[in-house]
Every structure is written in structure tokens, then in C-alpha cells.
C-alpha atoms as a PDB file:
ATOM      1  CA  UNK A   1       0.060   0.057  -0.025  1.00  0.00           C
ATOM      2  CA  UNK A   2       1.353   3.416  -0.849  1.00  0.00           C
ATOM      3  CA  UNK A   3       1.054   6.366   1.471  1.00  0.00           C
ATOM      4  CA  UNK A   4       1.574  10.038   1.042  1.00  0.00           C
ATOM      5  CA  UNK A   5       4.986  11.246   1.613  1.00  0.00           C
ATOM      6  CA  UNK A   6       5.742  13.943   4.274  1.00  0.00           C
ATOM      7  CA  UNK A   7       4.933  17.660   4.060  1.00  0.00           C
ATOM      8  CA  UNK A   8       8.075  18.556   2.173  1.00  0.00           C
ATOM      9  CA  UNK A   9       6.865  16.980  -1.040  1.00  0.00           C
ATOM     10  CA  UNK A  10       4.192  17.775  -3.461  1.00  0.00           C
ATOM     11  CA  UNK A  11       0.731  17.426  -2.178  1.00  0.00           C
ATOM     12  CA  UNK A  12      -0.666  13.985  -3.248  1.00  0.00           C
ATOM     13  CA  UNK A  13       2.662  12.581  -4.057  1.00  0.00           C
ATOM     14  CA  UNK A  14       2.900   8.924  -3.244  1.00  0.00           C
ATOM     15  CA  UNK A  15       5.878   7.091  -1.621  1.00  0.00           C
ATOM     16  CA  UNK A  16       7.507   4.202  -3.421  1.00  0.00           C
ATOM     17  CA  UNK A  17       6.736   0.777  -1.659  1.00  0.00           C
ATOM     18  CA  UNK A  18       9.729  -1.086  -0.342  1.00  0.00           C
ATOM     19  CA  UNK A  19       9.334  -3.753  -3.021  1.00  0.00           C
ATOM     20  CA  UNK A  20       7.573  -2.675  -6.244  1.00  0.00           C
ATOM     21  CA  UNK A  21       7.274  -6.163  -7.526  1.00  0.00           C
ATOM     22  CA  UNK A  22       7.563  -9.868  -6.335  1.00  0.00           C
ATOM     23  CA  UNK A  23      10.913  -9.908  -8.276  1.00  0.00           C
ATOM     24  CA  UNK A  24      12.355  -7.119  -6.173  1.00  0.00           C
ATOM     25  CA  UNK A  25      11.284  -8.973  -3.053  1.00  0.00           C
ATOM     26  CA  UNK A  26      12.987 -12.239  -4.117  1.00  0.00           C
ATOM     27  CA  UNK A  27      16.158 -10.171  -5.005  1.00  0.00           C
ATOM     28  CA  UNK A  28      16.055  -8.870  -1.456  1.00  0.00           C
ATOM     29  CA  UNK A  29      15.815 -12.272  -0.045  1.00  0.00           C
ATOM     30  CA  UNK A  30      18.737 -13.581  -2.168  1.00  0.00           C
ATOM     31  CA  UNK A  31      20.866 -10.754  -0.869  1.00  0.00           C
ATOM     32  CA  UNK A  32      19.591 -11.222   2.695  1.00  0.00           C
ATOM     33  CA  UNK A  33      18.813 -14.879   3.219  1.00  0.00           C
ATOM     34  CA  UNK A  34      18.608 -14.529   7.045  1.00  0.00           C
ATOM     35  CA  UNK A  35      15.243 -12.663   6.463  1.00  0.00           C
ATOM     36  CA  UNK A  36      13.753 -15.652   4.794  1.00  0.00           C
ATOM     37  CA  UNK A  37      15.346 -18.332   7.058  1.00  0.00           C
ATOM     38  CA  UNK A  38      15.413 -16.291  10.340  1.00  0.00           C
ATOM     39  CA  UNK A  39      17.725 -18.922  11.872  1.00  0.00           C
ATOM     40  CA  UNK A  40      21.412 -19.606  11.966  1.00  0.00           C
ATOM     41  CA  UNK A  41      22.564 -23.151  12.699  1.00  0.00           C
ATOM     42  CA  UNK A  42      26.317 -23.902  12.695  1.00  0.00           C
ATOM     43  CA  UNK A  43      27.559 -27.472  13.120  1.00  0.00           C
ATOM     44  CA  UNK A  44      30.314 -27.648  15.639  1.00  0.00           C
ATOM     45  CA  UNK A  45      33.625 -29.304  15.268  1.00  0.00           C
ATOM     46  CA  UNK A  46      33.567 -31.980  18.003  1.00  0.00           C
ATOM     47  CA  UNK A  47      34.838 -35.361  18.507  1.00  0.00           C
ATOM     48  CA  UNK A  48      32.865 -38.365  16.995  1.00  0.00           C
ATOM     49  CA  UNK A  49      31.927 -39.504  20.525  1.00  0.00           C
ATOM     50  CA  UNK A  50      29.428 -36.875  20.990  1.00  0.00           C
ATOM     51  CA  UNK A  51      31.092 -34.174  22.933  1.00  0.00           C
ATOM     52  CA  UNK A  52      29.624 -31.815  25.450  1.00  0.00           C
ATOM     53  CA  UNK A  53      29.994 -28.188  24.345  1.00  0.00           C
ATOM     54  CA  UNK A  54      29.682 -25.151  26.726  1.00  0.00           C
ATOM     55  CA  UNK A  55      27.887 -22.270  25.345  1.00  0.00           C
ATOM     56  CA  UNK A  56      26.405 -18.855  26.398  1.00  0.00           C
ATOM     57  CA  UNK A  57      22.718 -17.978  25.679  1.00  0.00           C
ATOM     58  CA  UNK A  58      21.462 -14.422  25.098  1.00  0.00           C
ATOM     59  CA  UNK A  59      17.632 -13.895  25.139  1.00  0.00           C
ATOM     60  CA  UNK A  60      15.790 -10.795  23.848  1.00  0.00           C
ATOM     61  CA  UNK A  61      12.206 -11.104  24.982  1.00  0.00           C
ATOM     62  CA  UNK A  62      10.612  -8.120  23.017  1.00  0.00           C
ATOM     63  CA  UNK A  63       7.199  -6.694  22.809  1.00  0.00           C
ATOM     64  CA  UNK A  64       6.297  -8.391  19.566  1.00  0.00           C
ATOM     65  CA  UNK A  65       9.168 -10.769  18.858  1.00  0.00           C
ATOM     66  CA  UNK A  66      11.340 -13.227  20.794  1.00  0.00           C
ATOM     67  CA  UNK A  67      14.893 -13.773  19.775  1.00  0.00           C
ATOM     68  CA  UNK A  68      17.910 -15.619  21.136  1.00  0.00           C
ATOM     69  CA  UNK A  69      21.463 -16.303  20.192  1.00  0.00           C
ATOM     70  CA  UNK A  70      23.949 -19.023  21.241  1.00  0.00           C
ATOM     71  CA  UNK A  71      27.542 -18.073  21.446  1.00  0.00           C
ATOM     72  CA  UNK A  72      30.778 -20.058  21.863  1.00  0.00           C
ATOM     73  CA  UNK A  73      33.685 -19.208  24.019  1.00  0.00           C
ATOM     74  CA  UNK A  74      35.085 -16.868  21.324  1.00  0.00           C
ATOM     75  CA  UNK A  75      31.819 -14.934  20.820  1.00  0.00           C
ATOM     76  CA  UNK A  76      31.013 -16.729  17.568  1.00  0.00           C
ATOM     77  CA  UNK A  77      27.296 -17.159  16.801  1.00  0.00           C
ATOM     78  CA  UNK A  78      26.412 -20.800  16.767  1.00  0.00           C
ATOM     79  CA  UNK A  79      22.679 -20.560  16.644  1.00  0.00           C
ATOM     80  CA  UNK A  80      20.059 -17.864  16.350  1.00  0.00           C
ATOM     81  CA  UNK A  81      16.305 -17.764  16.664  1.00  0.00           C
ATOM     82  CA  UNK A  82      13.718 -15.214  15.726  1.00  0.00           C
ATOM     83  CA  UNK A  83       9.921 -15.512  15.950  1.00  0.00           C
ATOM     84  CA  UNK A  84       6.782 -13.470  16.493  1.00  0.00           C
ATOM     85  CA  UNK A  85       5.693 -14.129  20.012  1.00  0.00           C
ATOM     86  CA  UNK A  86       1.927 -13.826  19.514  1.00  0.00           C
ATOM     87  CA  UNK A  87       1.534 -12.510  22.999  1.00  0.00           C
ATOM     88  CA  UNK A  88       3.058 -15.549  24.510  1.00  0.00           C
ATOM     89  CA  UNK A  89       6.851 -15.097  24.535  1.00  0.00           C
ATOM     90  CA  UNK A  90       7.607 -17.824  27.039  1.00  0.00           C
ATOM     91  CA  UNK A  91       5.936 -20.535  24.943  1.00  0.00           C
ATOM     92  CA  UNK A  92       7.737 -19.282  21.831  1.00  0.00           C
ATOM     93  CA  UNK A  93      11.085 -19.197  23.621  1.00  0.00           C
ATOM     94  CA  UNK A  94      10.560 -22.676  25.036  1.00  0.00           C
ATOM     95  CA  UNK A  95       9.716 -24.015  21.591  1.00  0.00           C
ATOM     96  CA  UNK A  96      12.762 -22.342  20.094  1.00  0.00           C
ATOM     97  CA  UNK A  97      15.118 -23.717  22.747  1.00  0.00           C
ATOM     98  CA  UNK A  98      13.860 -27.186  22.314  1.00  0.00           C
ATOM     99  CA  UNK A  99      14.186 -26.932  18.636  1.00  0.00           C
ATOM    100  CA  UNK A 100      17.803 -25.846  19.100  1.00  0.00           C
ATOM    101  CA  UNK A 101      18.632 -28.678  21.497  1.00  0.00           C
ATOM    102  CA  UNK A 102      17.057 -31.218  19.131  1.00  0.00           C
ATOM    103  CA  UNK A 103      19.056 -30.046  16.151  1.00  0.00           C
ATOM    104  CA  UNK A 104      22.352 -30.289  18.095  1.00  0.00           C
ATOM    105  CA  UNK A 105      21.228 -33.704  19.502  1.00  0.00           C
ATOM    106  CA  UNK A 106      20.751 -34.954  15.989  1.00  0.00           C
ATOM    107  CA  UNK A 107      24.379 -34.031  15.288  1.00  0.00           C
ATOM    108  CA  UNK A 108      25.511 -35.906  18.331  1.00  0.00           C
ATOM    109  CA  UNK A 109      26.319 -32.848  20.390  1.00  0.00           C
ATOM    110  CA  UNK A 110      25.350 -32.254  23.981  1.00  0.00           C
ATOM    111  CA  UNK A 111      24.853 -28.515  24.495  1.00  0.00           C
ATOM    112  CA  UNK A 112      25.694 -27.175  28.027  1.00  0.00           C
ATOM    113  CA  UNK A 113      24.557 -23.722  28.675  1.00  0.00           C
ATOM    114  CA  UNK A 114      27.134 -22.002  30.820  1.00  0.00           C
ATOM    115  CA  UNK A 115      25.226 -18.783  31.445  1.00  0.00           C
ATOM    116  CA  UNK A 116      22.016 -17.046  30.308  1.00  0.00           C
ATOM    117  CA  UNK A 117      21.310 -13.332  30.019  1.00  0.00           C
ATOM    118  CA  UNK A 118      17.979 -11.707  29.167  1.00  0.00           C
ATOM    119  CA  UNK A 119      16.940  -8.232  27.749  1.00  0.00           C
ATOM    120  CA  UNK A 120      13.951  -6.600  26.262  1.00  0.00           C
ATOM    121  CA  UNK A 121      10.402  -5.686  27.441  1.00  0.00           C
ATOM    122  CA  UNK A 122      10.043  -9.279  28.926  1.00  0.00           C
ATOM    123  CA  UNK A 123      13.627  -9.418  30.345  1.00  0.00           C
ATOM    124  CA  UNK A 124      12.429 -10.110  33.951  1.00  0.00           C
ATOM    125  CA  UNK A 125       9.692 -12.595  32.799  1.00  0.00           C
ATOM    126  CA  UNK A 126      12.279 -14.554  30.792  1.00  0.00           C
ATOM    127  CA  UNK A 127      14.905 -14.297  33.487  1.00  0.00           C
ATOM    128  CA  UNK A 128      12.479 -15.887  36.080  1.00  0.00           C
ATOM    129  CA  UNK A 129      11.056 -18.497  33.721  1.00  0.00           C
ATOM    130  CA  UNK A 130      14.476 -19.713  32.581  1.00  0.00           C
ATOM    131  CA  UNK A 131      16.578 -18.972  35.673  1.00  0.00           C
ATOM    132  CA  UNK A 132      18.884 -16.461  33.871  1.00  0.00           C
ATOM    133  CA  UNK A 133      22.114 -15.553  35.453  1.00  0.00           C
ATOM    134  CA  UNK A 134      21.751 -11.896  34.356  1.00  0.00           C
ATOM    135  CA  UNK A 135      19.148  -9.550  33.018  1.00  0.00           C
ATOM    136  CA  UNK A 136      20.032  -6.181  31.484  1.00  0.00           C
ATOM    137  CA  UNK A 137      18.135  -3.216  30.222  1.00  0.00           C
ATOM    138  CA  UNK A 138      18.151  -3.247  26.502  1.00  0.00           C
ATOM    139  CA  UNK A 139      19.742   0.174  25.903  1.00  0.00           C
ATOM    140  CA  UNK A 140      22.489  -0.695  28.310  1.00  0.00           C
ATOM    141  CA  UNK A 141      23.051  -3.972  26.471  1.00  0.00           C
ATOM    142  CA  UNK A 142      23.327  -2.051  23.110  1.00  0.00           C
ATOM    143  CA  UNK A 143      25.795   0.375  24.584  1.00  0.00           C
ATOM    144  CA  UNK A 144      27.953  -2.456  26.035  1.00  0.00           C
ATOM    145  CA  UNK A 145      28.010  -4.374  22.760  1.00  0.00           C
ATOM    146  CA  UNK A 146      28.815  -1.180  20.796  1.00  0.00           C
ATOM    147  CA  UNK A 147      31.735  -0.501  23.177  1.00  0.00           C
ATOM    148  CA  UNK A 148      33.026  -4.069  22.660  1.00  0.00           C
ATOM    149  CA  UNK A 149      32.538  -4.453  18.963  1.00  0.00           C
ATOM    150  CA  UNK A 150      32.433  -0.942  17.559  1.00  0.00           C
ATOM    151  CA  UNK A 151      34.626   1.124  19.731  1.00  0.00           C
ATOM    152  CA  UNK A 152      34.147   4.281  17.587  1.00  0.00           C
ATOM    153  CA  UNK A 153      30.354   4.037  17.614  1.00  0.00           C
ATOM    154  CA  UNK A 154      28.661   7.368  18.569  1.00  0.00           C
ATOM    155  CA  UNK A 155      24.898   6.646  17.894  1.00  0.00           C
ATOM    156  CA  UNK A 156      22.608   3.626  18.240  1.00  0.00           C
ATOM    157  CA  UNK A 157      19.097   3.540  16.729  1.00  0.00           C
ATOM    158  CA  UNK A 158      16.906   0.637  17.942  1.00  0.00           C
ATOM    159  CA  UNK A 159      13.678   0.240  16.084  1.00  0.00           C
ATOM    160  CA  UNK A 160      11.496  -2.154  18.189  1.00  0.00           C
ATOM    161  CA  UNK A 161       8.140  -3.745  17.743  1.00  0.00           C
ATOM    162  CA  UNK A 162       6.376  -0.926  19.548  1.00  0.00           C
ATOM    163  CA  UNK A 163       8.871   1.890  20.012  1.00  0.00           C
ATOM    164  CA  UNK A 164      12.317   3.165  18.947  1.00  0.00           C
ATOM    165  CA  UNK A 165      15.192   4.412  20.888  1.00  0.00           C
ATOM    166  CA  UNK A 166      18.024   6.730  19.908  1.00  0.00           C
ATOM    167  CA  UNK A 167      21.111   6.615  21.958  1.00  0.00           C
ATOM    168  CA  UNK A 168      24.152   8.942  21.657  1.00  0.00           C
ATOM    169  CA  UNK A 169      27.375   7.483  23.016  1.00  0.00           C
ATOM    170  CA  UNK A 170      30.037   9.672  24.486  1.00  0.00           C
END
């Protein structure tokens, strides 16, 4: 659906949709396959005998979506999950975690979660439900990650399901 552009354009002018055709949308998905798949799954290099692998779990329990990421000891993403929460983030999170464990079990890998941290609107809910070691305010998590991975970052824009946050870093 097209909408009128802001007041600095001609009256009645229409905006261009994100994808003007199904072909443009398919091109976008080709360039950004994560949007179509929404999950990352990396097989781990382990011994044939079914090794136990220690990992870290980060959960973002948002207002409209639930996400989590599994990291190894070197901060590499091993697994990610993203789903609409439909008003029931705990059930969605439980289903996603079980799916993750089952995928690794099929590979003969025993996942051992060494620590869990939560953030987002439902950070306390998820922290209590899954006995998280830490919970952190989302904007503080953004600032901490920026400091670690992008030391020269000066601005963060978080567009969430029901709000957006702008953070200037000094």
C-alpha cells in the first residue's frame, strides 16, 4: 500500500513501496537470506563420541518478537532464533530452545549452557522463567555491545516492535 510522503513533497505525491514487485522482494531475499530463514545453525567441530559443548545464551524477549542467540567461548554465533511471540513469549522461547537442543542432539552434540542473560520488554519474565544468570536493560546492552565490537560508535538507533530508541554514546 502506498502512502503520502511527508509535508516537504508535493501534495498528493505517493511514496514508493519497499518492494515494487515480487521480483524485487525475491532479489532482497537472495541478498539477505537471514530474513527468509530467520535462523542460523552452525555445526560444531567436535569429537565423534558426542562431545559436550559449553555455550552462552542471550535472550531478547521483546514486545512483539522473541529472539535468542547461542555463542561459543570466542563470541561466535552458533545458533540464532527469531519468531513473532503472538503475546506468549515464554511458549515461543521454550519451543525455540527445544528446537535448538534437538538440532544439536541430531548431530550428536550435547549443549551445556554455561550462562544465560535476558533483555527486552520481557527481560524479567524470561529471566525468572528460565533462571537466567543476568538480566540487563536493552539500551545498556546495546551500549555495552557497541563498546566491545564498535569502539568508535557514537549513535545507536533501535527500532523495536512498539517503539524506537535513539542513544548517543560519548
